[in-house]
Coordinates of N, CA, C and O in Angstrom, one line a residue:
X106 N -20.3 12.4 -98.0 CA -20.5 11.7 -96.9 C -19.6 13.7 -95.8 O -18.1 13.4 -96.5
X107 N -19.8 13.5 -94.7 CA -19.5 14.6 -93.8 C -18.1 14.2 -93.4 O -18.2 12.9 -93.0
X108 N -17.2 14.8 -93.6 CA -15.7 14.6 -93.2 C -15.9 14.4 -91.0 O -15.4 13.6 -90.7
X109 N -16.6 15.1 -90.8 CA -17.1 14.5 -88.9 C -17.6 13.6 -88.6 O -17.5 13.2 -87.3
X110 N -18.2 12.9 -89.7 CA -18.9 12.0 -89.7 C -17.9 10.8 -88.7 O -18.4 10.2 -88.0
X111 N -16.8 10.3 -89.3 CA -16.2 9.4 -89.5 C -15.3 9.8 -88.1 O -14.2 8.8 -88.2
X112 N -15.0 11.4 -87.8 CA -13.7 11.1 -87.0 C -14.4 10.3 -85.2 O -15.5 9.8 -85.3
X113 N -13.1 10.4 -85.3 CA -13.2 9.8 -83.6 C -12.5 11.0 -82.7 O -12.5 11.5 -82.9
X114 N -13.2 11.1 -81.3 CA -13.1 12.2 -80.7 C -12.9 11.1 -79.4 O -13.2 10.2 -78.5
X115 N -11.2 11.6 -78.3 CA -11.0 11.4 -78.2 C -11.3 12.3 -76.4 O -10.4 12.9 -76.6
X116 N -11.1 11.5 -75.5 CA -12.1 12.1 -74.3 C -10.9 12.7 -73.2 O -10.2 11.4 -73.4
X117 N -11.6 13.1 -72.2 CA -10.5 12.8 -70.6 C -10.2 11.4 -70.6 O -9.7 11.5 -69.4
X118 N -11.3 10.4 -71.1 CA -11.2 9.8 -70.1 C -10.1 8.5 -70.8 O -10.0 7.6 -70.4
X119 N -9.6 8.4 -72.1 CA -8.7 8.1 -72.4 C -10.0 7.2 -73.5 O -9.7 6.3 -74.0
X120 N -10.5 7.0 -72.8 CA -11.9 6.4 -74.7 C -12.3 7.1 -76.1 O -12.5 7.6 -76.0
X121 N -12.5 6.0 -76.3 CA -12.6 6.7 -78.2 C -13.6 6.8 -78.1 O -15.0 5.7 -77.8
X122 N -14.8 7.8 -78.7 CA -16.0 7.8 -79.1 C -16.5 8.0 -80.2 O -15.9 9.9 -81.0
X123 N -17.2 7.6 -81.6 CA -17.2 7.6 -82.6 C -18.4 9.2 -82.9 O -19.3 8.8 -82.1
X124 N -17.8 10.0 -83.8 CA -19.4 10.8 -83.7 C -20.0 10.7 -84.8 O -19.2 10.0 -85.9
X125 N -21.7 10.9 -84.5 CA -22.5 10.7 -85.8 C -22.7 11.6 -86.3 O -22.7 13.0 -85.5
X126 N -23.4 11.7 -87.2 CA -24.2 13.5 -87.8 C -25.7 13.0 -86.0 O -26.0 11.9 -87.3
X127 N -26.2 13.6 -86.1 CA -27.6 13.9 -85.5 C -28.5 15.1 -86.1 O -28.0 16.0 -86.2
X128 N -30.0 14.3 -86.0 CA -30.4 14.8 -86.5 C -30.7 16.0 -85.0 O -31.0 15.6 -84.1
X129 N -30.7 17.1 -85.4 CA -31.9 17.7 -84.6 C -33.0 17.5 -84.0 O -33.8 17.8 -84.8
X130 N -33.8 17.9 -82.9 CA -35.2 17.5 -82.5 C -35.4 19.1 -82.2 O -34.3 19.3 -81.4
X131 N -36.3 19.4 -82.3 CA -36.7 20.2 -82.3 C -36.4 20.9 -80.2 O -37.0 20.5 -79.6
X132 N -36.0 22.1 -80.5 CA -35.8 22.6 -79.1 C -35.5 23.9 -79.0 O -36.0 24.8 -80.3
X133 N -34.5 25.1 -78.5 CA -35.0 26.3 -78.5 C -33.6 26.2 -79.4 O -32.7 26.2 -79.2
X134 N -33.9 27.4 -80.3 CA -33.0 27.8 -81.7 C -32.7 26.7 -82.5 O -31.5 26.8 -82.2
X135 N -33.2 25.2 -82.5 CA -33.1 24.8 -83.3 C -32.1 23.9 -82.6 O -31.6 22.8 -83.5
X136 N -31.9 23.7 -81.0 CA -30.6 22.9 -80.6 C -31.5 22.2 -79.5 O -32.5 22.0 -79.8
X137 N -30.8 21.7 -78.4 CA -31.3 20.4 -78.3 C -31.1 19.1 -78.5 O -30.5 19.0 -77.2
X138 N -31.6 18.8 -79.4 CA -31.7 17.0 -79.2 C -30.8 16.5 -79.3 O -30.2 15.9 -78.4
X139 N -29.9 16.9 -80.1 CA -28.2 16.4 -80.2 C -27.5 17.0 -79.1 O -26.3 16.3 -79.2
X140 N -27.3 17.6 -79.1 CA -26.3 18.6 -77.6 C -26.8 17.8 -76.5 O -26.6 17.3 -75.9
X141 N -28.2 17.7 -76.1 CA -28.3 16.9 -75.1 C -27.9 15.7 -75.3 O -27.6 15.2 -74.3
X142 N -27.8 14.9 -76.2 CA -27.8 13.0 -76.5 C -26.1 13.7 -76.4 O -25.5 12.4 -75.9
X143 N -25.1 14.3 -76.8 CA -24.0 14.1 -76.7 C -23.1 14.7 -74.8 O -22.6 13.9 -74.9
X144 N -24.6 15.7 -74.7 CA -23.8 15.8 -73.2 C -24.4 14.5 -72.6 O -23.7 13.9 -71.5
X145 N -25.6 13.5 -73.2 CA -25.6 12.6 -71.8 C -25.0 11.3 -72.4 O -24.0 10.5 -71.1
X146 N -24.1 11.4 -73.4 CA -23.0 10.3 -73.8 C -21.6 11.2 -73.2 O -21.5 9.8 -72.6
X147 N -21.7 12.2 -73.0 CA -20.3 12.7 -71.8 C -20.6 12.1 -70.5 O -19.6 11.8 -70.4
X148 N -21.6 12.1 -69.9 CA -21.7 12.1 -69.0 C -21.2 10.7 -68.1 O -20.9 9.7 -67.7
X149 N -22.1 9.8 -69.7 CA -21.9 8.1 -69.7 C -20.6 7.7 -69.8 O -20.1 7.1 -68.4
X150 N -19.8 8.0 -70.4 CA -17.9 8.0 -70.5 C -17.9 8.0 -69.1 O -16.9 7.7 -68.8
X151 N -17.9 9.3 -68.4 CA -17.1 10.2 -67.7 C -17.6 8.9 -66.4 O -17.2 8.6 -65.4
X152 N -19.2 8.3 -66.1 CA -19.9 7.3 -65.4 C -18.6 6.4 -65.2 O -18.9 5.8 -64.2
X153 N -18.5 5.8 -66.5 CA -17.9 4.6 -66.8 C -16.5 4.8 -66.3 O -16.1 3.6 -65.5
X154 N -16.0 6.2 -66.6 CA -14.7 6.0 -66.0 C -14.2 6.3 -64.9 O -13.4 5.5 -64.1
X155 N -15.2 7.3 -63.8 CA -15.4 7.1 -63.0 C -15.6 5.6 -62.4 O -14.4 5.2 -61.2
X156 N -16.5 4.6 -62.9 CA -16.3 3.3 -62.0 C -15.7 2.6 -62.0 O -14.6 2.4 -61.3
X157 N -14.6 2.5 -63.4 CA -13.3 2.0 -63.6 C -12.5 2.1 -62.9 O -11.3 1.3 -62.1
X158 N -11.7 3.5 -62.4 CA -11.4 4.0 -61.1 C -11.8 3.7 -59.7 O -10.6 3.1 -59.5
X159 N -12.9 3.3 -59.1 CA -13.1 3.3 -57.8 C -12.8 1.7 -58.5 O -12.2 0.8 -56.8
X160 N -13.4 0.7 -59.4 CA -12.4 -0.6 -58.8 C -11.6 -0.8 -58.8 O -11.2 -1.9 -58.5
X161 N -10.4 -0.1 -59.9 CA -8.9 -0.4 -59.9 C -8.6 0.1 -58.2 O -7.6 -0.4 -57.2
X162 N -9.0 1.0 -57.6 CA -8.7 1.2 -56.2 C -9.2 0.2 -55.1 O -8.5 0.2 -54.2
X163 N -10.4 0.1 -55.2 CA -11.5 -1.4 -54.4 C -9.9 -2.5 -54.5 O -9.6 -2.9 -53.3
X164 N -9.6 -2.5 -55.7 CA -8.5 -3.7 -55.9 C -7.2 -3.1 -55.5 O -6.9 -4.0 -54.3
X165 N -6.3 -1.9 -55.1 CA -5.6 -1.7 -54.5 C -5.8 -1.8 -53.4 O -5.0 -2.2 -52.5
X166 N -7.0 -1.3 -52.5 CA -7.3 -1.5 -51.3 C -7.2 -2.5 -50.5 O -6.8 -3.1 -49.7
X167 N -8.3 -3.1 -51.0 CA -8.0 -5.0 -51.1 C -6.5 -5.3 -50.5 O -6.6 -6.4 -49.5
X168 N -5.7 -5.3 -51.9 CA -4.6 -6.1 -51.0 C -3.6 -5.5 -50.7 O -2.4 -6.1 -49.6
X169 N -3.9 -3.6 -50.6 CA -3.1 -3.4 -48.9 C -4.0 -3.6 -48.1 O -2.9 -3.9 -46.7
X170 N -4.8 -4.2 -48.2 CA -5.7 -4.1 -46.5 C -5.3 -5.8 -46.0 O -5.0 -5.6 -44.9
X171 N -5.4 -6.3 -46.9 CA -4.8 -8.0 -46.9 C -3.1 -8.4 -46.3 O -3.1 -8.9 -45.9
X172 N -2.6 -7.1 -46.3 CA -1.1 -7.2 -46.2 C -0.8 -7.9 -47.6 O 0.4 -8.7 -47.3
X173 N -1.2 -7.9 -48.8 CA -0.4 -8.3 -50.0 C -1.3 -8.8 -50.4 O -2.7 -8.8 -50.5
X174 N -0.7 -10.3 -51.2 CA -2.0 -11.2 -51.8 C -2.8 -11.9 -51.5 O -2.1 -12.6 -50.3
X175 N -4.2 -12.1 -51.5 CA -5.1 -13.1 -50.7 C -5.0 -14.1 -51.5 O -4.4 -14.3 -52.2
X176 N -5.6 -15.2 -51.0 CA -5.4 -16.7 -51.6 C -6.3 -16.6 -53.1 O -5.4 -17.3 -54.1
X177 N -7.1 -15.3 -53.3 CA -7.8 -15.8 -54.7 C -6.7 -15.9 -55.8 O -6.5 -15.2 -57.0
X178 N -5.4 -14.6 -55.1 CA -4.6 -13.7 -56.1 C -3.4 -14.7 -56.1 O -2.4 -14.1 -56.7
X179 N -3.2 -15.8 -55.6 CA -1.9 -16.8 -55.4 C -1.8 -16.9 -56.9 O -2.8 -17.5 -57.5
X180 N -0.4 -16.8 -57.7 CA -0.6 -17.4 -59.1 C 0.2 -18.6 -59.4 O 0.3 -19.2 -60.2
X181 N 0.3 -19.5 -58.0 CA 0.4 -21.1 -58.0 C -0.2 -21.6 -56.8 O 0.3 -22.8 -56.9
X182 N -1.6 -21.4 -57.3 CA -2.8 -22.1 -56.8 C -3.0 -23.5 -57.9 O -2.0 -23.6 -58.5
X183 N -3.9 -24.2 -57.7 CA -3.3 -26.0 -58.0 C -4.0 -25.3 -59.6 O -3.7 -26.1 -60.5
X184 N -4.9 -24.8 -59.4 CA -5.6 -24.7 -60.5 C -4.6 -23.9 -61.8 O -4.3 -24.5 -63.2
X185 N -3.8 -23.2 -61.5 CA -3.2 -22.7 -62.4 C -1.7 -23.0 -62.8 O -1.5 -23.6 -63.3
X186 N -1.2 -24.3 -61.9 CA -0.2 -25.1 -61.6 C -0.6 -26.2 -63.2 O -0.2 -26.5 -63.9
X187 N -1.9 -26.4 -62.9 CA -2.2 -27.7 -63.5 C -2.7 -27.3 -65.0 O -2.4 -28.1 -66.2
X188 N -2.7 -26.2 -65.3 CA -3.3 -25.8 -66.4 C -1.7 -25.7 -66.7 O -2.0 -25.8 -68.3
X189 N -1.0 -25.0 -66.7 CA 0.3 -24.4 -66.9 C 1.3 -25.9 -67.1 O 2.2 -25.5 -68.3
X190 N 0.7 -26.8 -66.6 CA 1.8 -28.1 -66.7 C 1.4 -29.0 -67.8 O 2.1 -29.3 -68.7
X191 N -0.5 -29.2 -68.1 CA -1.0 -29.0 -69.8 C -0.1 -28.5 -70.9 O 0.2 -29.0 -71.7
X192 N 0.2 -27.4 -70.8 CA 1.2 -26.2 -71.5 C 2.0 -26.9 -71.9 O 3.2 -27.0 -72.9
X193 N 3.0 -26.9 -70.3 CA 3.9 -27.2 -70.7 C 4.7 -28.6 -71.6 O 5.4 -28.8 -72.5
X194 N 3.6 -29.4 -71.3 CA 3.7 -31.1 -72.1 C 3.8 -30.6 -73.1 O 3.9 -31.5 -74.3
X195 N 2.3 -30.3 -73.7 CA 2.1 -29.8 -75.6 C 3.3 -28.9 -75.8 O 3.5 -29.1 -77.2
X196 N 4.6 -28.9 -75.0 CA 5.5 -27.6 -75.6 C 6.8 -28.9 -75.7 O 7.7 -28.0 -75.8
X197 N 6.5 -30.3 -74.7 CA 7.6 -31.4 -74.8 C 8.3 -30.6 -73.8 O 9.5 -31.3 -73.5
X198 N 7.7 -30.3 -72.4 CA 9.2 -30.3 -71.3 C 8.7 -31.3 -70.3 O 7.5 -32.1 -70.6
X199 N 10.2 -31.7 -69.8 CA 9.5 -32.8 -68.9 C 9.3 -32.7 -67.5 O 8.7 -30.9 -67.8
X200 N 8.3 -33.3 -67.3 CA 8.2 -33.4 -65.8 C 8.9 -32.5 -64.3 O 9.0 -31.7 -63.9
X201 N 10.5 -33.0 -64.9 CA 11.4 -32.7 -63.9 C 11.7 -31.2 -64.6 O 12.2 -30.3 -63.8
X202 N 11.4 -30.4 -65.7 CA 11.8 -28.6 -65.9 C 10.6 -28.3 -66.2 O 11.3 -27.2 -65.4
X203 N 9.6 -29.0 -65.3 CA 8.4 -28.0 -64.9 C 8.3 -27.9 -63.7 O 8.6 -26.7 -63.2
X204 N 9.4 -28.7 -63.3 CA 8.8 -28.5 -61.6 C 9.8 -27.7 -61.4 O 10.3 -26.8 -60.4
X205 N 11.0 -27.7 -62.4 CA 12.2 -26.8 -61.7 C 11.8 -25.0 -62.2 O 12.1 -24.6 -61.4
X206 N 11.5 -25.0 -63.4 CA 10.6 -23.9 -63.7 C 9.9 -23.3 -63.0 O 9.8 -22.1 -62.5
X207 N 9.0 -24.1 -62.2 CA 7.8 -23.6 -60.9 C 8.8 -23.3 -60.1 O 8.1 -22.6 -59.0
X208 N 9.7 -24.1 -59.2 CA 10.1 -24.2 -57.8 C 11.1 -22.3 -58.6 O 11.0 -21.7 -57.7
X209 N 11.9 -22.4 -59.2 CA 12.7 -20.8 -59.8 C 11.4 -19.8 -59.7 O 11.9 -18.8 -59.0
X210 N 10.4 -20.6 -60.4 CA 9.5 -19.2 -60.5 C 8.7 -18.5 -59.0 O 9.0 -17.5 -58.9
X211 N 8.3 -19.8 -57.6 CA 8.2 -19.5 -56.5 C 8.9 -18.0 -55.4 O 9.1 -17.4 -55.3
X212 N 10.5 -19.1 -56.1 CA 11.7 -17.3 -55.2 C 11.5 -16.5 -55.9 O 11.7 -16.0 -55.0
X213 N 11.8 -16.8 -57.5 CA 11.9 -14.9 -57.3 C 10.4 -14.9 -57.4 O 10.4 -12.9 -57.0
X214 N 9.3 -15.2 -57.2 CA 8.0 -13.9 -56.5 C 8.3 -14.2 -55.6 O 8.0 -12.8 -54.8
X215 N 8.8 -14.6 -54.3 CA 9.2 -14.6 -53.0 C 10.0 -13.5 -52.3 O 9.9 -12.2 -52.1
X216 N 11.2 -13.8 -53.4 CA 12.1 -12.6 -52.9 C 11.8 -11.2 -54.2 O 12.9 -10.3 -53.9
X217 N 11.5 -11.5 -55.2 CA 11.4 -10.2 -56.4 C 12.5 -9.9 -56.8 O 12.8 -8.7 -57.4
X218 N 13.1 -11.4 -56.8 CA 14.5 -10.9 -57.7 C 14.8 -12.0 -59.0 O 14.4 -12.6 -59.0
X219 N 15.0 -10.8 -60.1 CA 14.9 -11.8 -61.4 C 16.7 -12.2 -61.3 O 17.2 -11.4 -61.6
X220 N 16.9 -13.1 -61.6 CA 17.8 -13.5 -62.6 C 18.6 -12.6 -63.6 O 17.6 -12.4 -64.7
X221 N 19.7 -12.7 -63.7 CA 20.6 -11.4 -64.7 C 20.5 -12.3 -66.4 O 21.3 -13.1 -65.8
X222 N 19.7 -11.9 -66.9 CA 20.4 -11.9 -68.0 C 22.0 -11.8 -69.3 O 22.2 -10.6 -69.2
X223 N 22.5 -13.0 -69.2 CA 23.6 -12.8 -69.5 C 24.0 -12.4 -71.0 O 25.2 -12.3 -71.7
X224 N 23.0 -12.6 -72.2 CA 23.6 -12.7 -72.9 C 23.1 -11.5 -74.0 O 23.6 -11.7 -75.4
X225 N 22.5 -10.5 -73.1 CA 23.2 -9.5 -73.4 C 24.3 -8.0 -74.0 O 25.0 -8.7 -75.0
X226 N 25.5 -9.0 -73.3 CA 26.9 -9.4 -73.7 C 26.8 -9.7 -75.2 O 27.9 -9.1 -75.8
X227 N 27.0 -10.6 -75.2 CA 26.8 -12.1 -76.4 C 26.6 -11.0 -77.6 O 27.1 -10.9 -78.8
X228 N 25.3 -10.5 -77.3 CA 24.1 -9.7 -78.6 C 24.7 -8.5 -78.8 O 24.9 -8.1 -80.0
X229 N 25.8 -7.4 -77.8 CA 26.3 -6.7 -78.0 C 27.2 -6.6 -78.8 O 27.8 -6.0 -80.2
X230 N 28.0 -7.4 -78.8 CA 29.0 -8.1 -79.5 C 28.9 -8.6 -81.1 O 29.5 -8.3 -82.0
X231 N 28.1 -9.5 -80.8 CA 27.7 -9.8 -82.6 C 26.6 -8.8 -83.3 O 27.1 -8.9 -84.4
X232 N 26.4 -8.1 -83.1 CA 25.4 -6.6 -83.8 C 26.9 -6.0 -84.0 O 27.0 -6.0 -84.9
X233 N 27.9 -5.4 -83.3 CA 28.9 -4.6 -82.9 C 29.5 -5.3 -84.8 O 30.0 -4.6 -85.4
X234 N 29.8 -6.1 -84.7 CA 30.7 -7.5 -85.7 C 29.6 -7.2 -87.0 O 30.6 -6.9 -87.8
X235 N 29.2 -7.2 -86.9 CA 28.2 -7.0 -87.9 C 28.2 -6.2 -88.8 O 28.4 -5.9 -89.8
X236 N 27.4 -5.4 -87.8 CA 27.6 -3.2 -88.3 C 29.6 -3.3 -88.9 O 29.4 -2.1 -89.8
X237 N 29.9 -3.5 -88.2 CA 31.9 -3.3 -89.2 C 31.8 -3.7 -90.3 O 32.2 -2.8 -90.9
X238 N 31.6 -5.0 -90.2 CA 31.6 -5.4 -91.5 C 30.4 -4.4 -92.4 O 31.1 -4.8 -93.7
X239 N 29.4 -4.6 -92.5 CA 28.5 -3.5 -93.0 C 29.1 -2.7 -93.8 O 29.0 -1.8 -95.0
X240 N 29.8 -1.7 -92.3 CA 30.2 -0.7 -92.9 C 31.4 -1.0 -94.0 O 31.6 0.2 -94.9
X241 N 32.0 -1.8 -93.3 CA 33.6 -1.9 -94.2 C 32.9 -2.5 -95.2 O 33.7 -1.8 -96.9
X242 N 31.9 -3.0 -95.6 CA 32.0 -3.5 -96.9 C 31.2 -2.1 -98.0 O 31.6 -2.0 -99.2
X243 N 30.9 -0.9 -96.7 CA 30.0 -0.3 -97.8 C 31.3 1.0 -98.4 O 31.3 1.7 -99.4
X244 N 32.5 1.1 -97.1 CA 33.4 1.5 -97.8 C 34.0 1.0 -98.8 O 34.4 1.8 -99.5
X245 N 34.2 -0.1 -98.9 CA 35.0 -1.1 -99.5 C 34.5 -1.0 -101.4 O 34.9 -0.2 -101.9
X246 N 32.7 -0.7 -101.3 CA 32.1 -0.8 -102.4 C 31.9 0.6 -103.0 O 32.0 0.6 -104.3
X247 N 32.4 2.2 -102.0 CA 32.5 3.0 -102.5 C 33.7 3.3 -103.3 O 33.8 4.3 -104.1
X248 N 34.7 3.3 -102.3 CA 35.8 2.8 -103.0 C 36.3 2.5 -104.0 O 37.1 2.6 -105.5
X249 N 35.9 1.3 -104.6 CA 36.0 0.3 -105.7 C 35.2 1.1 -106.9 O 35.6 1.4 -107.6
X250 N 33.7 1.4 -106.5 CA 33.3 2.1 -107.7 C 33.1 3.5 -107.8 O 32.6 4.0 -109.4
X251 N 33.8 4.1 -106.6 CA 34.1 5.8 -107.7 C 35.1 5.8 -107.5 O 36.0 6.7 -107.0
X252 N 36.5 5.3 -107.8 CA 37.5 6.0 -108.0 C 38.2 6.4 -106.5 O 38.8 7.5 -106.5
X253 N 38.2 5.6 -105.2 CA 38.3 6.3 -104.8 C 38.2 7.1 -103.7 O 38.7 7.5 -103.0
X254 N 36.4 7.5 -103.5 CA 35.8 8.6 -103.8 C 35.6 7.7 -101.9 O 36.0 9.8 -101.2
X255 N 35.8 7.0 -101.1 CA 35.4 7.1 -99.8 C 37.4 7.4 -99.1 O 37.3 8.6 -98.0
X256 N 38.2 7.1 -100.2 CA 39.6 7.5 -99.6 C 39.5 8.8 -99.5 O 40.1 9.4 -98.5
X257 N 39.1 8.8 -100.2 CA 39.2 11.3 -100.8 C 38.7 11.5 -99.5 O 38.7 12.8 -98.6
X258 N 37.4 10.8 -99.4 CA 36.7 11.8 -97.8 C 37.2 11.6 -96.7 O 37.5 12.9 -96.2
X259 N 38.4 10.4 -96.4 CA 38.6 9.8 -95.1 C 39.9 10.7 -94.7 O 39.8 11.7 -93.9
X260 N 40.7 11.2 -96.0 CA 41.5 12.1 -96.2 C 41.7 13.6 -95.7 O 42.0 14.6 -95.1
X261 N 40.2 13.7 -96.6 CA 39.9 15.0 -96.3 C 39.3 15.2 -94.9 O 39.6 16.5 -94.1
X262 N 38.3 14.7 -94.2 CA 37.6 14.5 -92.9 C 38.6 14.6 -91.9 O 38.4 14.7 -90.8
X263 N 39.5 14.0 -92.2 CA 40.3 13.1 -91.3 C 42.3 13.4 -91.6 O 42.5 12.0 -91.4
X264 N 42.6 14.3 -91.4 CA 44.1 14.5 -92.3 C 45.2 13.8 -91.1 O 45.4 13.0 -91.5
X265 N 45.2 14.0 -90.0 CA 46.3 13.2 -89.0 C 45.8 11.6 -89.3 O 47.0 11.0 -88.7
X266 N 44.7 11.6 -88.5 CA 44.2 10.4 -89.5 C 45.1 8.9 -90.3 O 45.1 7.9 -90.3
X267 N 44.7 9.9 -91.4 CA 44.7 9.6 -93.1 C 46.4 9.0 -92.9 O 47.4 8.4 -93.1
X268 N 47.1 10.3 -92.0 CA 48.7 10.3 -92.8 C 49.4 9.2 -91.2 O 50.2 8.5 -91.9
X269 N 48.8 8.7 -90.0 CA 48.9 7.9 -89.4 C 48.7 6.4 -89.7 O 49.3 5.0 -89.9
X270 N 47.8 6.4 -91.0 CA 47.3 5.4 -91.3 C 48.2 4.2 -92.7 O 48.1 3.9 -93.2
X271 N 49.5 5.7 -92.6 CA 49.9 6.3 -94.4 C 48.7 6.4 -95.7 O 49.0 6.2 -96.5
X272 N 48.0 6.6 -95.3 CA 47.3 7.0 -96.5 C 47.5 7.9 -97.7 O 47.3 8.5 -98.3
X273 N 48.3 9.1 -96.7 CA 48.8 10.3 -97.5 C 50.1 9.9 -97.1 O 50.7 10.0 -96.4
X274 N 51.3 10.7 -98.2 CA 52.4 10.5 -98.2 C 53.1 11.5 -97.2 O 52.3 13.1 -96.8
X275 N 53.6 11.9 -96.5 CA 54.6 12.6 -95.8 C 55.3 14.1 -97.0 O 56.1 12.6 -97.3
X276 N 55.0 15.1 -96.7 CA 56.3 15.9 -97.8 C 56.8 16.8 -96.5 O 56.8 17.0 -96.0

């Protein structure tokens, strides 16, 4: 099996195209068929990419020309609210909880502000405590199993701190 046959090519459009072994159709100097097909593939991919870029540009111009979101773009229309309410009931949310969530979401959508999450501080401290205990356990295990190897390393690397901690005798 030819290695190039299974390879993929990423072109400037960001699309991947699988290379296939192509049969040459009689052309000038034995070329033509495969090269022409490859050129056609590249042109088709470029055309698709331009079309996609144009659609994105059209959507951006639609929303900017209308001064924001249109009625179709409203994330809080009745259809979406009803579907979301069905999902909320499937997850066991009460109607009061759902209404509060929708009200909060609408307020956040209008103001653009998102409430701060304070759980990051708690997570930071929990992770710090866990890592401290893990490194402490590692130091204890090395010290216990290898006749004070960690203490000897600590004294060699940090003599002033070892003296402060009383690990070395003062002469």
